Coordinates of C-alpha atoms in Angstrom, one line a residue:
X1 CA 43.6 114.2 59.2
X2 CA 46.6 114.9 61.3
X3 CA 44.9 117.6 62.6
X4 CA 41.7 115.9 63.4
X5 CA 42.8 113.2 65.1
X6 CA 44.7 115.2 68.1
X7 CA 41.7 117.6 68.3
X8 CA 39.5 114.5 68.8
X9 CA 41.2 113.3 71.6
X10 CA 41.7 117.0 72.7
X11 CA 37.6 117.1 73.1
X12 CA 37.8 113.6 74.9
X13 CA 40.6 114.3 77.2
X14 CA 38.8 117.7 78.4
X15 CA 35.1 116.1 78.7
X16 CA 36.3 113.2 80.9
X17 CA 37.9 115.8 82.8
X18 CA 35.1 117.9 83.0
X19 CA 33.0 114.9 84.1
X20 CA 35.2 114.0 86.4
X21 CA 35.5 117.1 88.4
X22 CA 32.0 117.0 88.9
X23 CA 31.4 113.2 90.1
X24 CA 34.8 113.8 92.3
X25 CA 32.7 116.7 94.3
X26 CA 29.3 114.8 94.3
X27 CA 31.9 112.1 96.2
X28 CA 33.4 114.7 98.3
X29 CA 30.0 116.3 99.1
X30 CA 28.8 112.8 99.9
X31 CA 25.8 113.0 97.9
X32 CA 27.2 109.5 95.6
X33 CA 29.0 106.1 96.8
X34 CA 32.9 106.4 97.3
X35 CA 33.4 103.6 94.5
X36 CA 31.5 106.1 91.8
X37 CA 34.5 108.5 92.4
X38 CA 37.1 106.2 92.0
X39 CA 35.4 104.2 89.1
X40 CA 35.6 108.0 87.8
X41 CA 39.2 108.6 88.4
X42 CA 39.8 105.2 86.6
X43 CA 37.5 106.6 83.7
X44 CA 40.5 109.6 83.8
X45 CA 43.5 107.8 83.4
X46 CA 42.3 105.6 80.7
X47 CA 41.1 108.5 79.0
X48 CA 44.6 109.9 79.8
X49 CA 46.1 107.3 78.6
X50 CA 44.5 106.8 75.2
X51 CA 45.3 110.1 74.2
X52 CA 49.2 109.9 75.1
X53 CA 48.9 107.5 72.8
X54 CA 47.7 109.4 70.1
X55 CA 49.4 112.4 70.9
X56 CA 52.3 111.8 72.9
X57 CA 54.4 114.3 74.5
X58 CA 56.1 114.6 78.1
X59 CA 52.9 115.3 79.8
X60 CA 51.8 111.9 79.6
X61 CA 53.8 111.8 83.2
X62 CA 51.3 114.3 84.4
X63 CA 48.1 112.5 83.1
X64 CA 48.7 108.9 82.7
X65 CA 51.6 107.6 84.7
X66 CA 50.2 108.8 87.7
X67 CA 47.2 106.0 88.8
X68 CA 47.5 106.4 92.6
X69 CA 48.0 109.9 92.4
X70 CA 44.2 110.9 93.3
X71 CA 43.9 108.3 96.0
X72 CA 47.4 109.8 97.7
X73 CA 46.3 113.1 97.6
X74 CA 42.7 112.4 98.6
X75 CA 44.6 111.0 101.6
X76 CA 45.7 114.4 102.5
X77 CA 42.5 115.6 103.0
X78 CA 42.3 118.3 99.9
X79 CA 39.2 118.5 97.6
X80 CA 40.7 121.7 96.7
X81 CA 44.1 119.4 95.7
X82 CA 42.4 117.0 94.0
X83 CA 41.0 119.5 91.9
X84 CA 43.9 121.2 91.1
X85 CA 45.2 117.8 89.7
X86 CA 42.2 117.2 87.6
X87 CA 42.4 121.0 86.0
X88 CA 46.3 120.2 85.3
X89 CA 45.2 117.0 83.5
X90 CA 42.8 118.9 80.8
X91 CA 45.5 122.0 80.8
X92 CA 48.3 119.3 80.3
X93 CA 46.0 117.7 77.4
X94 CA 45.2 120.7 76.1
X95 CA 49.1 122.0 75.8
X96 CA 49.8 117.9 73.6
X97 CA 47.4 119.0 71.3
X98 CA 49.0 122.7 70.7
X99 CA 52.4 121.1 70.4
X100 CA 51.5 118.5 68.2
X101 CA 49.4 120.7 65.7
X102 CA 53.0 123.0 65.7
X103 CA 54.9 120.4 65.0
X104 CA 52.8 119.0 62.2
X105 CA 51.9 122.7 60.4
X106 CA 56.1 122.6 60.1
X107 CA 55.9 125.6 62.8
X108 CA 57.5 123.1 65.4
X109 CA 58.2 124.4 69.2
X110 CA 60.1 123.1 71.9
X111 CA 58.7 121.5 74.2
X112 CA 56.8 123.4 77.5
X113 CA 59.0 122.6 80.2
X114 CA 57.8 121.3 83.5
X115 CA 57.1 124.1 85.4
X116 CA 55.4 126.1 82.8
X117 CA 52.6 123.3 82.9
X118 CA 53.0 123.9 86.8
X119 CA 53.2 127.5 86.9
X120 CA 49.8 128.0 84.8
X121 CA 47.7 124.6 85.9
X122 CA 48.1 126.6 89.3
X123 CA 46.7 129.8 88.5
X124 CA 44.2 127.8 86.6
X125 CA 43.2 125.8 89.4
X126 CA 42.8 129.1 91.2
X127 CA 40.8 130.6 88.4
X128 CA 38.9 127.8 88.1
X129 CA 37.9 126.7 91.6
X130 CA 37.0 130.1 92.3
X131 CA 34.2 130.1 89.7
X132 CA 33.0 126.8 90.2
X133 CA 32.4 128.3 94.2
X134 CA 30.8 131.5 92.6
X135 CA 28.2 129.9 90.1
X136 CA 27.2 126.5 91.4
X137 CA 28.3 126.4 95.2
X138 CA 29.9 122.9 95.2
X139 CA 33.6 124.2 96.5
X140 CA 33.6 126.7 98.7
X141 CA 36.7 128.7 97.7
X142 CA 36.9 132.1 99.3
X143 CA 40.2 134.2 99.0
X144 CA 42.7 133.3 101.5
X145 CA 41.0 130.8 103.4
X146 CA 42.3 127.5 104.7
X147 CA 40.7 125.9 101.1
X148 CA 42.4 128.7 98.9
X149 CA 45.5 128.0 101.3
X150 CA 45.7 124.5 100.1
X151 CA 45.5 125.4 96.5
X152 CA 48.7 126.6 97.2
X153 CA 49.9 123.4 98.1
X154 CA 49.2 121.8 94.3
X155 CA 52.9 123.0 93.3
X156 CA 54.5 120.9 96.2
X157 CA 51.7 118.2 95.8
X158 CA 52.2 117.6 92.4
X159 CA 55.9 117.4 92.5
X160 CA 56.1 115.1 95.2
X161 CA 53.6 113.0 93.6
X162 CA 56.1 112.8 90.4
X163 CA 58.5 111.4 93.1
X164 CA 57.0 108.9 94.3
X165 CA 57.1 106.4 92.0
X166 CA 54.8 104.0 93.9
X167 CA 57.8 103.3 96.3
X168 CA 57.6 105.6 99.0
X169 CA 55.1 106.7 101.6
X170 CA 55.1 110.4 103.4
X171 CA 55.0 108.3 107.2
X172 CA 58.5 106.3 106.2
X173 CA 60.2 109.1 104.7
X174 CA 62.1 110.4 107.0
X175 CA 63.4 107.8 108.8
X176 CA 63.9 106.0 105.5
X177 CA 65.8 108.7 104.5
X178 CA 68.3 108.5 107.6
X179 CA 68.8 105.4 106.9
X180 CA 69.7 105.7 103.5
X181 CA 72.0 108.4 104.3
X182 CA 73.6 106.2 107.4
X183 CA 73.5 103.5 105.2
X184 CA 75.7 104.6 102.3
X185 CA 77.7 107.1 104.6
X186 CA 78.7 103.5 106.5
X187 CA 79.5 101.9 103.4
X188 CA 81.6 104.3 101.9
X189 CA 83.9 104.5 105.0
X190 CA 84.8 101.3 105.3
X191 CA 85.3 100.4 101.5
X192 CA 87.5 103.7 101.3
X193 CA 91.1 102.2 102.9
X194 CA 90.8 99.2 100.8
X195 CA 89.1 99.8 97.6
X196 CA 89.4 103.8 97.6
X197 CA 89.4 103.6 93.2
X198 CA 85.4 102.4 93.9
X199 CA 84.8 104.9 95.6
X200 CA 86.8 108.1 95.1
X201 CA 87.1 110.5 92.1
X202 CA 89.9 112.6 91.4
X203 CA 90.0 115.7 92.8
X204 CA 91.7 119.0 93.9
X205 CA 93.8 118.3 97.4
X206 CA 91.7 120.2 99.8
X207 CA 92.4 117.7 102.5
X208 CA 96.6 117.4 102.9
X209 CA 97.6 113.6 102.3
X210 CA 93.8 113.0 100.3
X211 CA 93.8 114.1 97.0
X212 CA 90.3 112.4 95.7
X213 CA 86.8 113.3 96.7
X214 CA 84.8 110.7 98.5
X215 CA 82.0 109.5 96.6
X216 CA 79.2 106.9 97.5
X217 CA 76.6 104.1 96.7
X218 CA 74.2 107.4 95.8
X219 CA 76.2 109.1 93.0
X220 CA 78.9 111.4 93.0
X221 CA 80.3 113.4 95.7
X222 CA 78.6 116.6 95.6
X223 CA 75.3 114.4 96.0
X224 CA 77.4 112.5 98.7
X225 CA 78.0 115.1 101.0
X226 CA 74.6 116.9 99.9
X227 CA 72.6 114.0 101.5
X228 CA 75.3 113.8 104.4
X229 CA 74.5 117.5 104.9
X230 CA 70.7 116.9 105.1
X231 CA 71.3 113.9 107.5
X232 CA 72.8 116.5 110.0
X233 CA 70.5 119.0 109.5
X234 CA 67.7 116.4 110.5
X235 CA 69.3 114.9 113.4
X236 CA 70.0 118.3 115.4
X237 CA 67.2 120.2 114.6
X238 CA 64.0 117.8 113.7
X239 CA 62.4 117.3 117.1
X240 CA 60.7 113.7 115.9
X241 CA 64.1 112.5 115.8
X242 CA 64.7 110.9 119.4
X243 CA 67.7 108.2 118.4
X244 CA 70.1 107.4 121.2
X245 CA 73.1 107.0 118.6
X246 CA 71.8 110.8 117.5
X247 CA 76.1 112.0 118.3
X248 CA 77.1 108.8 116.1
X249 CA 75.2 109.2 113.3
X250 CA 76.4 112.9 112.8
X251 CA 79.5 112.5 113.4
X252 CA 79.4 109.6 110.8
X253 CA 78.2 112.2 108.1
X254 CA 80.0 115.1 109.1
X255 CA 83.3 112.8 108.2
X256 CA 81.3 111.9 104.7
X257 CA 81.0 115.7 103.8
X258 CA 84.9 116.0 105.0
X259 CA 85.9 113.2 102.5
X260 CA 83.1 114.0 99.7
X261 CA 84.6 117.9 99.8
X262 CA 81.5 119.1 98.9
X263 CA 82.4 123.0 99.1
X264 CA 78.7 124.4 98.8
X265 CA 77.3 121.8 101.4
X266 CA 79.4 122.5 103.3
X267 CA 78.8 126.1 103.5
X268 CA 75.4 125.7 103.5
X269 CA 75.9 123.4 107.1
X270 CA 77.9 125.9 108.5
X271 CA 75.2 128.7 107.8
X272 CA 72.2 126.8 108.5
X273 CA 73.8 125.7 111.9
X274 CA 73.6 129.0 112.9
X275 CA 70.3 130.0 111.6
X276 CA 68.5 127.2 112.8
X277 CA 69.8 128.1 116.0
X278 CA 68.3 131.6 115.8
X279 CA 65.1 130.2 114.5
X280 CA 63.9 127.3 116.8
X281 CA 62.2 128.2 119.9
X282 CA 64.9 127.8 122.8
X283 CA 65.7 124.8 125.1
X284 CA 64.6 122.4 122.2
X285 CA 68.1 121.7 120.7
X286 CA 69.8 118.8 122.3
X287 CA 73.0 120.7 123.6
X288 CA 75.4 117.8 123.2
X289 CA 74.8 117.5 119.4
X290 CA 75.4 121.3 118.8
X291 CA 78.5 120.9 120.8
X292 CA 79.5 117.9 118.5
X293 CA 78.4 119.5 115.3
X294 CA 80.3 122.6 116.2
X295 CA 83.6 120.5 116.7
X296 CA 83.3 118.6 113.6
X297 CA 81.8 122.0 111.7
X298 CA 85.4 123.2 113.1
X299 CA 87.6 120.3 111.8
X300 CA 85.8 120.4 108.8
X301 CA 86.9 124.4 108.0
X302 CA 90.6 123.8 109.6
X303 CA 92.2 122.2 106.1
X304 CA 91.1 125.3 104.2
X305 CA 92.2 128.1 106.4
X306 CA 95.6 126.6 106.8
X307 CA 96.5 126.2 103.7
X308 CA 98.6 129.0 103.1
X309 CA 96.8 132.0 100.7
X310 CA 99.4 133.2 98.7
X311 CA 100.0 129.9 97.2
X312 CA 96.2 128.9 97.0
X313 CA 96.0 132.1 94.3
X314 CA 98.3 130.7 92.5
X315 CA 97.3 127.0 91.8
X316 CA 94.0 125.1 90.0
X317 CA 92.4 125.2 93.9
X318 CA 91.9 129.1 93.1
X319 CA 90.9 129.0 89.6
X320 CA 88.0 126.4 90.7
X321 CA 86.6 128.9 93.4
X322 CA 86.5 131.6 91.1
X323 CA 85.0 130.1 88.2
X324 CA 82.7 127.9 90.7
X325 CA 84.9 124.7 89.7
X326 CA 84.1 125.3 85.7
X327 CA 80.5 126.0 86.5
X328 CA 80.7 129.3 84.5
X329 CA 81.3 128.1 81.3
X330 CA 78.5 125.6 81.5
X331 CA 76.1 128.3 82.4
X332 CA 77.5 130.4 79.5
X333 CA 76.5 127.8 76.9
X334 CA 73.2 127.3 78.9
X335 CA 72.6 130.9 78.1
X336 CA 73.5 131.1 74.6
X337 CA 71.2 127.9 73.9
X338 CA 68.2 130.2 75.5
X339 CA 68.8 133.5 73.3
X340 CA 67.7 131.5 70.4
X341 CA 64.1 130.9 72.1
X342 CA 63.8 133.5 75.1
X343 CA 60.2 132.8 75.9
X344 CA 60.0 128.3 75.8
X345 CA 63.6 127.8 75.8
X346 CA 65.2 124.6 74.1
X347 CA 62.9 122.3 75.8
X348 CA 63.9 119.0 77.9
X349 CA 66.7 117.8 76.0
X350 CA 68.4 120.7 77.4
X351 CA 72.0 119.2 77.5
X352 CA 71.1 115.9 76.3
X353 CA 73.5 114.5 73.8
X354 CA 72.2 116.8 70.9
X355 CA 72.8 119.6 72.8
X356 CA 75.9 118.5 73.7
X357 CA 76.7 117.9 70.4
X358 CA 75.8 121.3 68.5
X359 CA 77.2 123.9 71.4
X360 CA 79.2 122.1 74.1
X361 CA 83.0 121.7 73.4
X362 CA 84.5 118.2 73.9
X363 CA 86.0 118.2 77.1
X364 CA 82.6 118.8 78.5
X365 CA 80.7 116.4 76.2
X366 CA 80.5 113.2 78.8
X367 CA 80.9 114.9 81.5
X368 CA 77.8 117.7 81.8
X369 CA 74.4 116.5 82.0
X370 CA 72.6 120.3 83.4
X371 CA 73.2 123.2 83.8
X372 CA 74.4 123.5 87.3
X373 CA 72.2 126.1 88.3
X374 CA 68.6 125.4 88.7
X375 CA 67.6 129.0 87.6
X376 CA 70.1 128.8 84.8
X377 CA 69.0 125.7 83.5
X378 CA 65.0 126.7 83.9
X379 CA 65.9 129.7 81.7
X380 CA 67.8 127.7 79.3
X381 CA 65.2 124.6 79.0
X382 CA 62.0 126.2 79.2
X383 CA 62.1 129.8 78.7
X384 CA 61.4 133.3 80.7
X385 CA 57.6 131.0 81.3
X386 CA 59.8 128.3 83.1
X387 CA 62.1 130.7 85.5
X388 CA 58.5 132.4 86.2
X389 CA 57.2 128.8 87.0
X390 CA 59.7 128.1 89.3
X391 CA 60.2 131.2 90.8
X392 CA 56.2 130.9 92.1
X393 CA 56.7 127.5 93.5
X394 CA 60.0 128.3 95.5
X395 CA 58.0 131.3 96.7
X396 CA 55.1 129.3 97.7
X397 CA 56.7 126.3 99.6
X398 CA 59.0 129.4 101.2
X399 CA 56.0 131.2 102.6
X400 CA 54.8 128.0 103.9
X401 CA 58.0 127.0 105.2
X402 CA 58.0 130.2 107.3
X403 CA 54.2 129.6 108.5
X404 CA 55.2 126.7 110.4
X405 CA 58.5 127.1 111.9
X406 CA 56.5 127.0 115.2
X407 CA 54.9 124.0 114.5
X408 CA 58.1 121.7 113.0
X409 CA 60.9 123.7 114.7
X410 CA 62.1 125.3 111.6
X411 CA 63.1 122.2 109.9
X412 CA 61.2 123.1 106.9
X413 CA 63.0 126.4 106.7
X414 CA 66.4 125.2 107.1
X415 CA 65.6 122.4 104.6
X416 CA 64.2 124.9 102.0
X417 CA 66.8 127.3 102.7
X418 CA 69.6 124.0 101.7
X419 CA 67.6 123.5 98.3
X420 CA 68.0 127.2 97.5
X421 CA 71.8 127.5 98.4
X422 CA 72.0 123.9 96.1
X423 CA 70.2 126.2 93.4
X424 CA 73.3 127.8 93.0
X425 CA 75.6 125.2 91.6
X426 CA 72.8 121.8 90.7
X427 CA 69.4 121.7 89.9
X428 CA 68.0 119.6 92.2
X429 CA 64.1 120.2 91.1
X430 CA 64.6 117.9 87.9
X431 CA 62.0 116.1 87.9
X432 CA 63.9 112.3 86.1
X433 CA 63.5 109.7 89.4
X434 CA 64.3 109.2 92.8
X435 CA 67.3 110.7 93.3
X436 CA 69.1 112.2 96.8
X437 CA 68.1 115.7 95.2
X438 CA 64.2 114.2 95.0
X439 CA 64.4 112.6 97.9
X440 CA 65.4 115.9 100.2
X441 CA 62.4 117.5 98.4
X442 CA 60.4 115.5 99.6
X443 CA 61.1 115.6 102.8
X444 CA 60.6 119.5 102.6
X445 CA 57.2 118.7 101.4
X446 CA 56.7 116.0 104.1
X447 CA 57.1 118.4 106.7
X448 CA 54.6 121.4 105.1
X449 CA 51.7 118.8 104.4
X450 CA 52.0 116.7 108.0
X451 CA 52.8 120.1 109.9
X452 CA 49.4 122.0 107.9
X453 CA 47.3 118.8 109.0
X454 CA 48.3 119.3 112.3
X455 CA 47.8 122.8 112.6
X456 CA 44.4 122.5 111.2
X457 CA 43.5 119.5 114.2
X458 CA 45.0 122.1 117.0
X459 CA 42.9 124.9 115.1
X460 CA 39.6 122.5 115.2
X461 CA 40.2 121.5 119.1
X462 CA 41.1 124.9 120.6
X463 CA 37.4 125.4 118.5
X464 CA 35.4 123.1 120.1
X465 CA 37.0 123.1 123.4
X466 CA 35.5 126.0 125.1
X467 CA 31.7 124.5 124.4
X468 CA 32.8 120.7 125.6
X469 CA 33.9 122.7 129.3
X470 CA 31.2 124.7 129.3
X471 CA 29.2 124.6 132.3
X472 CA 25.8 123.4 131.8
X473 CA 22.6 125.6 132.4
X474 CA 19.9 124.3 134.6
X475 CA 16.7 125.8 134.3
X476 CA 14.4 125.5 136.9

């Protein structure tokens, strides 16, 4: 009976699906009302839902939790999205049903991570779409076209979707960023000379006379002077951004990353000032905020090259460097957890208390909550399947990233470049709620999806506007 009863809902999950793909076309091909395919996308998160709740499992996020996320990407313009998402749906049903029959024949698995159900819904799609276009003709998916293009985009699409959370839109998210990040970088300045305990954590003297690291209404200080980071990046090189207090803003958030001493955003800045310089076409820079950021880029690099070298190998400031602030141990542990499960990995509680209890020692027991490395942590939580996972989805939003530095000025580059260098010592793409990490993501996915439906308008114009000036035959 414990067998039965997932199978059952198995069968139900993946025939909704089924039938859903297919009334989601007829809409799309308008051959059927509108309201049958959203009746029919209503008929899929039920069904969704009643079988989290007989088998539940972490992929009820992807096919329950999710009610508007048809309608958002149907928005976009992308049948080929949309059926991505319902293939992911029956794949994520299908992968409950596997782990709960494991678990209940005593042969129990962890967990697939995230980006396993990703990294294979995607290639599915793919797979899937492809046929569908071969035998009956309703998609028309042909290798490397603009439709098989936007398959691409279900990585991205579904991850920003998990975002989301109902909250924000793609046309606000930028400028709601900024003000976020203006926001908090405000407040945390002026609270620091009188209550500096609320906002400052202990930390190495990198600044002389300031021996605690600014930290802010978003979290700690590394996320601090992450989003202060992003905040410059967007206000020299994003060419939407047109504010008339563009210097005062990043100067504002260059003096957060100062005070957050967030060593690896800070590096990252300094690098990506540089590159997007080399990258954006030229005379679209506004001169007087890369004379500002290179000042305050300046000031912010004086207080470690003056600090005499001899003594710096000597005290805790060089140990931190060289064992990336602890980092090393951390990703140690991380590895050892994922030798005893090379191809699924630990699973999601990766570092959650149980972990935590059975392999980390106690100085780090309240105090690590990840891995600290995105790859590393991957590995560790979901196995050589995960790393594979994610390593095709930073490829893919890369490639795009690339393909329209000419349309977005290569602010999709330098933001995707950020999130990599970040890769190194967080794990921003965990996937838990809106957070600064999810929140920079998404603007990397804001620009590839508003920048591809832009191209595709100039593509469609330049099309049609030889025959609107041609010049009209008269035949006499």
């Amino acid at each position: 009976m414990q067998i039965v009863i997932p199978l059952l809902a198995a069968v139900f999950a993946l025939v909704a699906a089924i039938g859903l793909c297919f009334g989601l076309f007829w809409t799309f091909n308008n051959k059927a009302s509108p309201w049958v395919g959203w009746s029919l996308v209503t008929l899929l998160c039920l069904a969704a839902l009643a079988l989290t709740l007989v088998v539940p499992s972490p992929f009820q996020y992807y096919v329950a939790s999710r009610a508007g996320v048809i309608s958002t990407l149907a928005g976009m313009g992308s049948k080929a999205v949309v059926l991505a998402f319902l293939l992911v749906s029956a794949v994520g049903a299908v992968l409950a049903v596997i782990q709960r029959m494991s678990h209940n024949s005593g042969k129990a698995v962890h967990h697939f991570d995230n980006w396993a159900l990703i990294f294979w819904a995607s290639l599915l799609s793919i797979i899937g779409a492809s046929l569908l276009s071969a035998l009956f003709g309703i998609v028309k998916v042909r290798p490397w076209s603009g439709d098989f293009r936007k398959i691409l985009y279900f990585p991205a699409a579904l991850i920003m979707v998990w975002h989301f959370r109902d909250v924000l839109t793609v046309g606000l998210l930028q400028r709601g960023f900024l003000i976020l990040a203006n926001f908090c970088a405000l407040v945390s300045l002026a609270l620091l000379p009188v209550a500096s305990i609320a906002v400052t954590v202990p930390g190495t003297e990198y600044l002389p006379g300031f021996n605690s690291r600014l930290s802010g209404v978003l979290g700690t200080p590394t996320t601090t002077g992450f989003i202060a980071a992003s905040a410059v990046l967007l206000y020299i090189f994003s060419p939407e951004i047109k504010s008339r207090a563009r210097i005062f803003w990043i100067l504002l958030n260059l003096a957060t990353l100062i005070l957050a001493q967030s060593k690896a955003s800070l590096a990252a800045l300094f690098a990506l000032f540089f590159v997007g310089l080399l990258i954006r076409p030229n005379g679209t820079v506004s001169q007087r905020a890369v004379a500002m950021c290179a000042i305050g880029l300046g000031l912010c690099a004086m207080p470690f090259f003056l600090m005499d070298a001899s003594s710096r190998l000597s005290n805790s400031a060089a140990q931190e460097v060289a064992t990336f602030s602890g980092r090393m141990q951390i990703w140690q542990i991380t590895l050892d957890a994922w030798k005893n499960n090379p191809i699924f990995g630990f699973g999601p509680l990766l570092w959650g208390p149980d972990f935590r209890r059975d392999y980390a020692p106690p100085h780090l027991f309240n105090l690590v909550g990840m891995a600290h490395n995105q790859f590393v942590h991957t590995l560790g939580e979901s196995g050589v399947i995960g790393l594979l996972a994610l390593l095709f989805h930073i490829s893919v939003v890369g490639w795009l990233s690339f393909d329209v530095r000419k349309q977005d000025g290569g602010v999709s580059m330098l933001l995707w470049i950020f999130i990599i260098i970040r890769c190194m010592t967080e794990a921003p793409f965990l996937n838990h709620t809106i957070s600064a990490n999810g929140v920079v993501l998404l603007l990397l996915y804001r620009h590839l999806f508003l920048k591809e439906k832009k191209v595709g308008l100039k593509i469609v114009t330049e099309c049609r506007r030889p025959e609107m000036n041609a010049p009209t035959k008269v035949i006499i």
